[in-house]
Coordinates of C-alpha atoms and ligand atoms in Angstrom, one line a residue:
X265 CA 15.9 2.2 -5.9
X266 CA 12.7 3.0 -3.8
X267 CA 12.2 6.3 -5.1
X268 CA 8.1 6.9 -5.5
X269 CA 8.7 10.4 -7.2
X270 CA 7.3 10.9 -10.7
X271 CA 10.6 12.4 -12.3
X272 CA 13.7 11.0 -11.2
X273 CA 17.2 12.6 -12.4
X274 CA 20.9 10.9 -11.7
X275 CA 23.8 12.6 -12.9
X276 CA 26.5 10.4 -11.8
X277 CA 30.0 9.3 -12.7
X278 CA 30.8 6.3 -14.8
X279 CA 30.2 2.9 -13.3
X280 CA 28.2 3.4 -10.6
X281 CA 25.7 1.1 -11.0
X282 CA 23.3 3.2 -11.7
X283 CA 22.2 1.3 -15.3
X284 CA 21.7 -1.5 -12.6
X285 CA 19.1 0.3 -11.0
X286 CA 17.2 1.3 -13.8
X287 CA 16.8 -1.8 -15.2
X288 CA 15.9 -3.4 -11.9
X289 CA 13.1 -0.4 -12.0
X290 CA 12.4 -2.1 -15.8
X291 CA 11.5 -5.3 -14.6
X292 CA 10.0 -4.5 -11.4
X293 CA 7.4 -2.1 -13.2
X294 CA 6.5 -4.6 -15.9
X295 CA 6.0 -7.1 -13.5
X296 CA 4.9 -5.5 -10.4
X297 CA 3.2 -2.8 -11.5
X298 CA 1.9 -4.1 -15.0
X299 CA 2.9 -0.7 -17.0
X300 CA 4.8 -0.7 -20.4
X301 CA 8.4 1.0 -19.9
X302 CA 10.5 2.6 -23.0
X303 CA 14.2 2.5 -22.1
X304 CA 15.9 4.6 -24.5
X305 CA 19.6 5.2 -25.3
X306 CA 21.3 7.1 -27.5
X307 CA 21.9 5.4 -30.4
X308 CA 20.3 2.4 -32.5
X309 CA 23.2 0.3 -32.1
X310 CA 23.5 1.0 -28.0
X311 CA 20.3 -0.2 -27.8
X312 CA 21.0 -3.4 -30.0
X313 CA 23.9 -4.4 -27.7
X314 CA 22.2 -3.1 -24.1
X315 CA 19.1 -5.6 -25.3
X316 CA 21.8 -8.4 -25.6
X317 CA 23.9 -7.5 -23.2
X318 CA 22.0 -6.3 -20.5
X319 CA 18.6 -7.4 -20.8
X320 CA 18.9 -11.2 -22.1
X321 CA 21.8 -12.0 -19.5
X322 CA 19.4 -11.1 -16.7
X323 CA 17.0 -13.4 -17.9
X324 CA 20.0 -16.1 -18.8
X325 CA 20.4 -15.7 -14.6
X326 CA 17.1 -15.6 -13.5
X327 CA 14.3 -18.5 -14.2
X328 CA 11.8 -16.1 -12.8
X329 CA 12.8 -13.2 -15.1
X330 CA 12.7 -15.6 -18.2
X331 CA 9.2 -17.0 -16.9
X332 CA 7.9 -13.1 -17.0
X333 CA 8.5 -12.7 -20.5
X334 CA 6.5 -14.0 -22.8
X335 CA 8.3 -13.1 -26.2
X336 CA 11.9 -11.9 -26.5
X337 CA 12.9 -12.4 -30.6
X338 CA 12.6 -8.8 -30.8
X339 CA 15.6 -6.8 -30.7
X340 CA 13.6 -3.8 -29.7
X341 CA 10.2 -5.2 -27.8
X342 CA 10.0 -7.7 -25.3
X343 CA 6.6 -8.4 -24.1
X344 CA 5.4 -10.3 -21.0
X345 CA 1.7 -10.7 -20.2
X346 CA -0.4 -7.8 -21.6
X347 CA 2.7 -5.3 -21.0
X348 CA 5.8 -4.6 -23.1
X349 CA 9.4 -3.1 -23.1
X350 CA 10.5 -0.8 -25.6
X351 CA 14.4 -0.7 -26.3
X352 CA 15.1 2.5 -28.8
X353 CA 17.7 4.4 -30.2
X354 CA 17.0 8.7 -29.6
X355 CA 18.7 9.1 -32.4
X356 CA 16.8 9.3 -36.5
X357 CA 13.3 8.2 -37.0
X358 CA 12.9 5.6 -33.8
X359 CA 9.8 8.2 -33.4
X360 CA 9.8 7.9 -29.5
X361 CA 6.4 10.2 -29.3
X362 CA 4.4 7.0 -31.4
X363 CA 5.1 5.1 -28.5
X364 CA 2.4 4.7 -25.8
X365 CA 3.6 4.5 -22.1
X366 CA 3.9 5.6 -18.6
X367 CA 7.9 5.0 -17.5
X368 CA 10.3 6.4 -19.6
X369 CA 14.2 5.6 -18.9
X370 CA 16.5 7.7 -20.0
X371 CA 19.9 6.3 -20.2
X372 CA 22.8 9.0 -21.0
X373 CA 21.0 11.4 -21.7
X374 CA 23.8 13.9 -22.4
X375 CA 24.7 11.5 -25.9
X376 CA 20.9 12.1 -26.8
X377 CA 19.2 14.1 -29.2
X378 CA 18.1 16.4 -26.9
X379 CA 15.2 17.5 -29.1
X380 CA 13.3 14.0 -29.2
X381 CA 14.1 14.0 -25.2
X382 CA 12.3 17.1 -25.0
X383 CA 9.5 16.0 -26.5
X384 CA 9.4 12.7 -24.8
X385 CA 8.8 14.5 -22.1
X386 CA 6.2 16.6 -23.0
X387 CA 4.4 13.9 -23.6
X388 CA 4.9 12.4 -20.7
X389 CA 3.2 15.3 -18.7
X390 CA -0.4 14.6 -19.1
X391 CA 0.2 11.2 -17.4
X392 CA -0.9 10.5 -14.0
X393 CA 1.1 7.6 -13.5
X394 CA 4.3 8.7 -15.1
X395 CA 7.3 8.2 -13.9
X396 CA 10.7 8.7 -15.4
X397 CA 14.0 8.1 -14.7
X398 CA 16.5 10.2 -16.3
X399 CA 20.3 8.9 -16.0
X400 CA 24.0 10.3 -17.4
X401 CA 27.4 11.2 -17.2
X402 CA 27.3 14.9 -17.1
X403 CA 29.2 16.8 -20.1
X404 CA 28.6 20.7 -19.5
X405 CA 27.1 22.9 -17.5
X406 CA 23.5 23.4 -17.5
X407 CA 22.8 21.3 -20.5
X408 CA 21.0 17.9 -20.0
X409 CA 21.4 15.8 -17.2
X410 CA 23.1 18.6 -15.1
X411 CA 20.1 21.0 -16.0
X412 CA 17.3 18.4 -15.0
X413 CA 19.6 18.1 -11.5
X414 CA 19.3 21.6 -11.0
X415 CA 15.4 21.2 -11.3
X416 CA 15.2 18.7 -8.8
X417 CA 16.1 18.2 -5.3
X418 CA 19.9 18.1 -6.1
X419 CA 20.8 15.1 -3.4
X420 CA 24.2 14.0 -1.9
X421 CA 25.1 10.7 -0.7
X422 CA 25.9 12.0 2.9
X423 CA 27.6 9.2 5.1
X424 CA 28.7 8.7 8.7
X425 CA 32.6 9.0 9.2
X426 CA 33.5 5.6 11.2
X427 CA 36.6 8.8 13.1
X428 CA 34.8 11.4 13.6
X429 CA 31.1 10.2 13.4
X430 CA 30.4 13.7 11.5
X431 CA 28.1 13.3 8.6
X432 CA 30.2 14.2 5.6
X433 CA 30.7 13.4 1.7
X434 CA 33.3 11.9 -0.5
X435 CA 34.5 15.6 -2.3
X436 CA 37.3 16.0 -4.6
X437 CA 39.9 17.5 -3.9
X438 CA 39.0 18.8 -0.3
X439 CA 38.3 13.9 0.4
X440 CA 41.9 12.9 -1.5
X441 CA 45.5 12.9 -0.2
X442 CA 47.4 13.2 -3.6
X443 CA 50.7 11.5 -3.6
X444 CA 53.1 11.7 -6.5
X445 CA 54.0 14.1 -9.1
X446 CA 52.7 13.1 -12.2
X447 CA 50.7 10.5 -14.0
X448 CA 53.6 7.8 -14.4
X449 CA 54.9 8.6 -10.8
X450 CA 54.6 5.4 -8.9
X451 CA 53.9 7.0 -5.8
X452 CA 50.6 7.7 -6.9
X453 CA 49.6 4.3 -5.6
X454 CA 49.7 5.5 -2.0
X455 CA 47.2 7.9 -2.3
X456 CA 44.2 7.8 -0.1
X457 CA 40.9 9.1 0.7
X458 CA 40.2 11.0 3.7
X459 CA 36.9 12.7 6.1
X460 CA 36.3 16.2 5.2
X461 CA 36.0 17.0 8.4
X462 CA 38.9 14.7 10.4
X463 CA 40.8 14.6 7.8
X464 CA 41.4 11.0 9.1
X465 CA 42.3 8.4 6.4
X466 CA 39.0 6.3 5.0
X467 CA 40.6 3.3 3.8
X468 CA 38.9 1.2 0.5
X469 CA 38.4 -2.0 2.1
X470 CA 36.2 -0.6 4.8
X471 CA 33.7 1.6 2.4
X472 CA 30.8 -1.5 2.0
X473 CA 30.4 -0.3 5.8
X474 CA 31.2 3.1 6.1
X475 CA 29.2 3.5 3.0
X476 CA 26.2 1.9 3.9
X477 CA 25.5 4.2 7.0
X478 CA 24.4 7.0 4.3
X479 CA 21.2 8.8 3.0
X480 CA 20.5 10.8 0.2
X481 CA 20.3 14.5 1.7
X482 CA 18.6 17.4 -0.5
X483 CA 20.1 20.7 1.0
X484 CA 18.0 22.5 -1.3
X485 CA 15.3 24.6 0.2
X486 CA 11.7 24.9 -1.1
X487 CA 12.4 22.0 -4.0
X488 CA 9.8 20.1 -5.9
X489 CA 9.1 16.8 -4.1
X490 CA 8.4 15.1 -7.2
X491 CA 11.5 15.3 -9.0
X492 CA 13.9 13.7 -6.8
X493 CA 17.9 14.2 -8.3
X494 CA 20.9 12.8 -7.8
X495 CA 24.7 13.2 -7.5
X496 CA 27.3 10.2 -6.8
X497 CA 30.7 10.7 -7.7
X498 CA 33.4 8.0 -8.0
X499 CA 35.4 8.6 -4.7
X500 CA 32.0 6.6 -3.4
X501 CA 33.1 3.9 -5.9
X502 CA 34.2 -0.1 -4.4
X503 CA 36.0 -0.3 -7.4
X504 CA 37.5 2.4 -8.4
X505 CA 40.5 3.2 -6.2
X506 CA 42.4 6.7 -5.0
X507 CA 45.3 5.9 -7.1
X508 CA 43.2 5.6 -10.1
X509 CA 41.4 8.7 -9.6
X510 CA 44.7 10.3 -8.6
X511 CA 46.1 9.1 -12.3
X512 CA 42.8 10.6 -14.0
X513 CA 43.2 13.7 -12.5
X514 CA 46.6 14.4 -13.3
X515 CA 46.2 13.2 -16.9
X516 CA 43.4 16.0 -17.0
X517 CA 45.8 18.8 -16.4
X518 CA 47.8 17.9 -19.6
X519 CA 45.2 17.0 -21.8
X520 CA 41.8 18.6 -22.6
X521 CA 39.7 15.3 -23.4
X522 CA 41.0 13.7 -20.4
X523 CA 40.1 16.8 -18.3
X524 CA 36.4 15.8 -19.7
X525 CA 36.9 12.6 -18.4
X526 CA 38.2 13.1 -15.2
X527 CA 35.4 15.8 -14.6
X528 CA 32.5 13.9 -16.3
X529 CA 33.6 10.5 -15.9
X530 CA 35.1 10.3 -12.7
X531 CA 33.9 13.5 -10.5
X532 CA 30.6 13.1 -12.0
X533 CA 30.2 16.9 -12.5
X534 CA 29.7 18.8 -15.9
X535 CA 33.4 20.8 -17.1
X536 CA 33.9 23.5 -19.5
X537 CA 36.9 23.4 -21.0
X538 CA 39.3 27.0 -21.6
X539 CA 38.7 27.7 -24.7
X540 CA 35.4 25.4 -25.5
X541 CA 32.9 28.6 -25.0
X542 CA 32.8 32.2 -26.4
X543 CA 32.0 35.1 -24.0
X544 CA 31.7 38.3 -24.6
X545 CA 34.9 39.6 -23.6
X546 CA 36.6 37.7 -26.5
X547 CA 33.7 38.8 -28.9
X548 CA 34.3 42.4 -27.6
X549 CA 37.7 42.3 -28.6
X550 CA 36.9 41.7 -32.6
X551 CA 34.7 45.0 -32.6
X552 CA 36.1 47.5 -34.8
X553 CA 35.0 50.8 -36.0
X554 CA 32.6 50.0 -38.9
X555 CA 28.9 49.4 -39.1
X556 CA 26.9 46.9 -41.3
X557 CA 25.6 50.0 -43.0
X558 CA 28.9 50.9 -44.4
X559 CA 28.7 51.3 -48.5
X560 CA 28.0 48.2 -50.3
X561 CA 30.5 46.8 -52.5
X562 CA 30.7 47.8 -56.4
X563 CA 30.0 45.8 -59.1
X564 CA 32.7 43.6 -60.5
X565 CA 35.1 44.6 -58.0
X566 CA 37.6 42.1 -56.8
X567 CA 37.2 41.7 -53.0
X568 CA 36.4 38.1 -51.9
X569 CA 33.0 37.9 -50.1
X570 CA 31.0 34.7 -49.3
X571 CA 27.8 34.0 -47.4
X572 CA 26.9 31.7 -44.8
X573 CA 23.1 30.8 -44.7
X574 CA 21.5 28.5 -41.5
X575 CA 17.7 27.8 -43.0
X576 CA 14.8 27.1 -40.9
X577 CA 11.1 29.6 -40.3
X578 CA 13.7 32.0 -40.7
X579 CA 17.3 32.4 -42.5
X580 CA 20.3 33.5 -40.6
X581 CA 22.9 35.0 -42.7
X582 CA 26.0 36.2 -42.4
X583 CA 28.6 37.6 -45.0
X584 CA 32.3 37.8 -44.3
X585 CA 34.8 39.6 -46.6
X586 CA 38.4 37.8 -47.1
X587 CA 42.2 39.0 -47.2
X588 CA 45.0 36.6 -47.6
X589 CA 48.6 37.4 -48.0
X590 CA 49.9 34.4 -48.6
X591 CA 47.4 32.1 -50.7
X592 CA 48.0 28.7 -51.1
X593 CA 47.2 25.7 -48.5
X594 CA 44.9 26.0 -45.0
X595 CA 43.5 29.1 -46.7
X596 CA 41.1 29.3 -43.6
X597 CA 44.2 29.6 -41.4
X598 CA 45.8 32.3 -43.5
X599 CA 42.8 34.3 -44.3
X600 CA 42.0 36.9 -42.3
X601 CA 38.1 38.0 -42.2
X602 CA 35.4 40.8 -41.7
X603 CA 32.3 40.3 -40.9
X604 CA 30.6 43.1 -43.0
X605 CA 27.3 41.8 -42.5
X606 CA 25.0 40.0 -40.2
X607 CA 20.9 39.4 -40.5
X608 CA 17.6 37.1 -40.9
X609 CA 15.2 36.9 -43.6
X610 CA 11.7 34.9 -43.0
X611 CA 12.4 31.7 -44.2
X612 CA 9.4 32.0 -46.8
X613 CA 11.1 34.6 -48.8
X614 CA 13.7 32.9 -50.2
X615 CA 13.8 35.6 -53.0
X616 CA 15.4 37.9 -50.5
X617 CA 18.8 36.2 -50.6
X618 CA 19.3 36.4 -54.3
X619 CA 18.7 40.5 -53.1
X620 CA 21.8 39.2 -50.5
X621 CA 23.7 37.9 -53.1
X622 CA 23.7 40.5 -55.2
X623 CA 24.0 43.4 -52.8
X624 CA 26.8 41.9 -51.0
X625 CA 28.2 41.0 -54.9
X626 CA 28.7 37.4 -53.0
X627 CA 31.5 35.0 -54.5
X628 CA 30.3 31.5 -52.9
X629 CA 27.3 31.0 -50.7
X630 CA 26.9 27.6 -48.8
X631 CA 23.8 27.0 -47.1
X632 CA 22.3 24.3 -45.0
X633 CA 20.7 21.6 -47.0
X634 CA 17.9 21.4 -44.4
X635 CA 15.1 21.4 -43.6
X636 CA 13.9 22.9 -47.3
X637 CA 16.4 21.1 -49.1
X638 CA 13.8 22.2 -52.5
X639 CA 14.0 25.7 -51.7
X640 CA 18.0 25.8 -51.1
X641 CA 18.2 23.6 -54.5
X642 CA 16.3 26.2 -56.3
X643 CA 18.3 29.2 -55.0
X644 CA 21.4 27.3 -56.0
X645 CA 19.9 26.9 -59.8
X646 CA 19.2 30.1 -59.6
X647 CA 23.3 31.1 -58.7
X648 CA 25.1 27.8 -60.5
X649 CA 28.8 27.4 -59.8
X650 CA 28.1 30.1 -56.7
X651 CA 25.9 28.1 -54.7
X652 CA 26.7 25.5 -52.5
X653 CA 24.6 23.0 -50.4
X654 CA 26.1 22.1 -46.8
X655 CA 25.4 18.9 -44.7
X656 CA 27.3 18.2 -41.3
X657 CA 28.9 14.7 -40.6
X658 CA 30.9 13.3 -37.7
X659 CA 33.6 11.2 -39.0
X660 CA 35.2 13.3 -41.8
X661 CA 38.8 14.0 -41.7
X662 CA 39.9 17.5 -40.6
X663 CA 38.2 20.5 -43.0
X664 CA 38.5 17.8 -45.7
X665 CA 34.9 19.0 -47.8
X666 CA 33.8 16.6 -50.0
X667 CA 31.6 17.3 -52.9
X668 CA 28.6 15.4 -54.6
X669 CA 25.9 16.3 -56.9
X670 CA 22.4 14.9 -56.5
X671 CA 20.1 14.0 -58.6
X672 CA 19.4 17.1 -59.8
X673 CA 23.1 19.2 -59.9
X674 CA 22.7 20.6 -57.2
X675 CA 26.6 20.7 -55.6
X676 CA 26.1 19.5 -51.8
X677 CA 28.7 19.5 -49.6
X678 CA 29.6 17.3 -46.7
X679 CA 32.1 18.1 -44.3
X680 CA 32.7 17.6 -40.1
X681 CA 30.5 19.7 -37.8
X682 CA 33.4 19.6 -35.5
X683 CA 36.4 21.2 -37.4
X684 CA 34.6 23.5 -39.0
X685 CA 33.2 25.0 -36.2
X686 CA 36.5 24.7 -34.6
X687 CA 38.0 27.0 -37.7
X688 CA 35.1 29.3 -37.2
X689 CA 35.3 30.3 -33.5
X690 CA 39.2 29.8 -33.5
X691 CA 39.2 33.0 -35.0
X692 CA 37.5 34.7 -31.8
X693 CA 40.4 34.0 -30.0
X694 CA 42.8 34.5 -31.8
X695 CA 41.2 37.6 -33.3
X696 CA 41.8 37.0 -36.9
X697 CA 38.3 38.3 -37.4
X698 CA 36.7 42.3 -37.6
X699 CA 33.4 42.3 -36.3
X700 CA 30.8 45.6 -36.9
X701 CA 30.1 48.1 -33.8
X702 CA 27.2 47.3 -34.1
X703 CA 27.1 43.6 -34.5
X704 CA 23.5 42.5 -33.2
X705 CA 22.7 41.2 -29.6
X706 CA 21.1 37.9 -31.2
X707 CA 24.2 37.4 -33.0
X708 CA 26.4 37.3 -30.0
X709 CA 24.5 35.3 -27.9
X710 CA 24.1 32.2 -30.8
X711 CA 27.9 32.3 -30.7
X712 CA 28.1 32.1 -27.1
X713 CA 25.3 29.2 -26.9
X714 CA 27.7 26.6 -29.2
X715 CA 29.8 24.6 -26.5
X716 CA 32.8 22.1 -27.1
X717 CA 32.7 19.2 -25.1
X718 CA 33.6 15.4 -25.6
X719 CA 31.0 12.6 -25.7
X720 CA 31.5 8.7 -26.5
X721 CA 31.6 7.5 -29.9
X722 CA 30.3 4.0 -30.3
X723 CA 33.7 2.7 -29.2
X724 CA 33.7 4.0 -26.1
X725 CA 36.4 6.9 -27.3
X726 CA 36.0 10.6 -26.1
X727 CA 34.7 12.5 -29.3
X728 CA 35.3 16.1 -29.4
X729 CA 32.0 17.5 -30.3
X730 CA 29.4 20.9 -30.7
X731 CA 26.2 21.0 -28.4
X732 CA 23.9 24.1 -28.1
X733 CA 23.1 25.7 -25.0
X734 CA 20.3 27.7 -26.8
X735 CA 19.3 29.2 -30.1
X736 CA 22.6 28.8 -32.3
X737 CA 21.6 29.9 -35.8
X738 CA 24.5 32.7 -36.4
X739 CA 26.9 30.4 -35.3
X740 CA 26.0 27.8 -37.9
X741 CA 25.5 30.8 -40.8
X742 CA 28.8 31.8 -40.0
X743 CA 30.2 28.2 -40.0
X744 CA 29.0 27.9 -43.5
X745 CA 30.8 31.8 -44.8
X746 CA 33.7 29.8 -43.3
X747 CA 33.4 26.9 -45.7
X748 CA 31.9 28.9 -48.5
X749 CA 35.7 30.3 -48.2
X750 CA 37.9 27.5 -50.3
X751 CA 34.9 27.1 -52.3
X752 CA 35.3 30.9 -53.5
X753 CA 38.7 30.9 -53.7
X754 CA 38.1 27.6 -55.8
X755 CA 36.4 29.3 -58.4
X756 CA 38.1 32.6 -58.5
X757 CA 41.9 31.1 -59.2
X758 CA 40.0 28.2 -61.0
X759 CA 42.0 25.6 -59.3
X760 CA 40.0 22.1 -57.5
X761 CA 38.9 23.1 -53.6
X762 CA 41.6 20.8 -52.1
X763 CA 45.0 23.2 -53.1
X764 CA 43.4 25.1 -50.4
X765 CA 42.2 22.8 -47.6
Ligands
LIG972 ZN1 35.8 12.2 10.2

């Protein structure tokens, strides 16, 4: 709460209190300080409801709050004297860099588009009175919240044990005496929370006091004085007791979400989950004895080869060949595939992938309707009934691809980010594709830099869902060859997409 750093980080379990905090630093720097603040969240509608939940029921509470504020109508601007607070969205146009001031709140940060965050920040640099605050549930490892931690002075709520007097921290598991078996096991109820170091029992009831003896200790050497971070977990919690974390954690060894949420939610701390990130070990064990030089394919031959194209300043393509035994349904589950070929193109020369297709004597291409959604509709005039246009959307059912035309022809395709990336590295594992010996380095690390995690939906449900860890163009590319696949096959036994979803 007294912080005077510049940047400020928490990455913190759920409930904490911590939104508390921040908006108490709202207020207090619009009215103490006479600054503008811009309090972002992820989404449009979180920041609808946090300005109607949060905000206005602090003024409904407080005469002196209500006597600060000068005009509230606005959903997303509330102005007191000659200063104003900005509620936005991260997400679509809200155009956070058009927005002049010197606090930025950040508020779960991990369910932001980290690009706008980014550049928020940037911004935010050539301020002499800045100061943010940066707040979230962690979701994996070195991304967001839990990468801004790391660049600060990484702090620990460190506390006086009323036994032993030792200064210590609430840890899982080394602070928790786990009683019971299993999630419905009634005995869970007489777990308890113990000192690290006595191992003597710290009961609920007496944390307000216990708790209260504590400081935030950096145990980092040499860190930057001006970016203060933070870590509280939910063993510190009044609320939340052992036998509820107890229950959390052993619903995380059966499930993968809940393993998130145990990790995220109640530890505080960012979680990979098995199987949510390639490596190179499970690459290494698709390489077979071919090259991407090996001969090209011969005209009007009948071997089943799409394309995947991600566009951008340059194009990142890949082309898998197909073999199915069995056709029919979940052709993507059936089909086994080869990776004959892997490259970029300068995004300029768009030319060059009609060269692609032809070379490769490609079936179906998808590629990504954006950003030059004029050159991919050209291409695809260029190659009708062979081209397809791909947009991602959360919220479609399983591979389910549904196709419109738009205004001018041009076949685009919508279909779930999720599953279809799910489809495309499943294959890794379960090695049910070839890769070339000499597959390039950028290549393998784009796979490696997609991560599966789960993140909120608007609901408040865990959402399984794709974030980037770094560049993660080839990954994409060869999401689209994926989906590219039913849309061959679609054309080749002349039969409509779905007989093979
Ligand atoms: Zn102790």
């Amino acid at each position: 709460m007294d912080s005077v750093a510049p940047f400020n980080t928490s990455m913190k379990a759920a409930q904490m209190g911590i939104t508390e905090v921040a908006i108490n630093r709202a207020f207090y720097t619009i009215d103490i300080l006479k600054r503008d603040v811009l309090y972002v969240l992820p989404t449009a509608i979180n920041a609808g409801d946090f300005s109607s939940a949060r905000f206005n029921s602090a003024l409904l509470y407080s005469d002196y709050l209500s006597n600060l504020f000068t005009d509230t109508n606005r959903i997303n601007l509330k102005q007191a004297a000659g200063v104003s607070l900005y509620i936005r969205g991260s997400r679509g146009d809200s155009n956070l860099k058009s927005i002049p001031v010197s606090t930025l709140i950040l508020d779960e940060l991990d369910e932001m588009d980290q690009k706008q965050i980014w550049l928020a920040l940037e911004r935010l640099s050539g301020h002499i009175e800045k100061s943010v605050w940066a707040i979230s549930t962690p979701t994996i490892p070195k991304y967001g919240i839990h990468r801004l931690f790391q660049q600060g002075t990484q702090e620990h709520w460190i506390f006086k044990c009323p036994h032993c007097s030792r200064r210590t921290e609430f840890i899982w598991p080394d602070c928790i005496e786990i009683r019971g078996e299993s999630v419905e096991d009634p005995d869970c109820k007489e777990s308890f929370l113990k000192c690290r170091e006595c191992k003597k029992q710290l009961k609920q009831s007496e944390k307000p006091e216990f708790l209260s003896t504590g400081k935030w200790v950096s145990d980092v050497k040499d860190h930057d004085p001006d970016h203060r971070s933070f870590y509280i977990n939910q063993l510190n919690s009044f609320t939340v007791s052992p036998e509820d974390l107890v229950r959390a954690y052993f619903r995380g060894l059966a499930d993968e979400s809940a393993a998130h949420e145990f990790n995220n939610s109640k530890l505080g701390l960012p979680y990979i989950g098995e199987g949510a990130q390639l490596n190179d070990v499970l690459i290494d064990q698709n390489i077979k004895g071919y090259t991407k030089q090996d001969p090209r394919p011969s005209q009007g031959g009948d071997r089943l080869i799409t394309m995947g194209v991600d566009q951008g300043n340059k194009n990142y393509i890949s082309v898998m060949e197909w073999f199915i035994d069995t056709p029919g349904r979940d052709l993507n589950v059936v089909a086994s595939g080869k990776l004959i070929w892997e490259g970029t193109r300068l995004g300029s020369e768009y030319e060059e992938l009609d060269k692609l297709m032809y070379e490769w004597q490609i079936n179906h291409c998808v590629i990504d309707a954006d950003p030059e959604i004029n050159e991919a509709r050209r291409f695809a005039r260029r190659f009708p009934g062979s081209v397809t246009l791909s947009r991602y959307r959360e919220g479609q059912v399983g591979k389910e691809i549904t196709i419109q035309e738009d205004e001018l022809r041009t076949p685009i395709a919508t279909v779930d980010r999720t599953n279809w990336i799910d489809a495309t590295l499943g294959r890794f594992y379960s090695q049910r594709i070839d890769l070339p010996r000499d597959v390039s380095r950028e290549y393998r690390e784009h796979l490696k830099n997609i991560v599966r995690t789960y993140i909120k939906d608007t609901l408040g449900n865990p959402q399984a869902r794709y974030v980037r860890t770094g560049p993660d163009h080839f990954a994409h590319a060869q999401t689209y060859a994926e989906i590219a696949l039913p849309l061959a096959a679609s054309v080749v036994r002349n039969q409509p997409i779905k007989a093979f979803l």
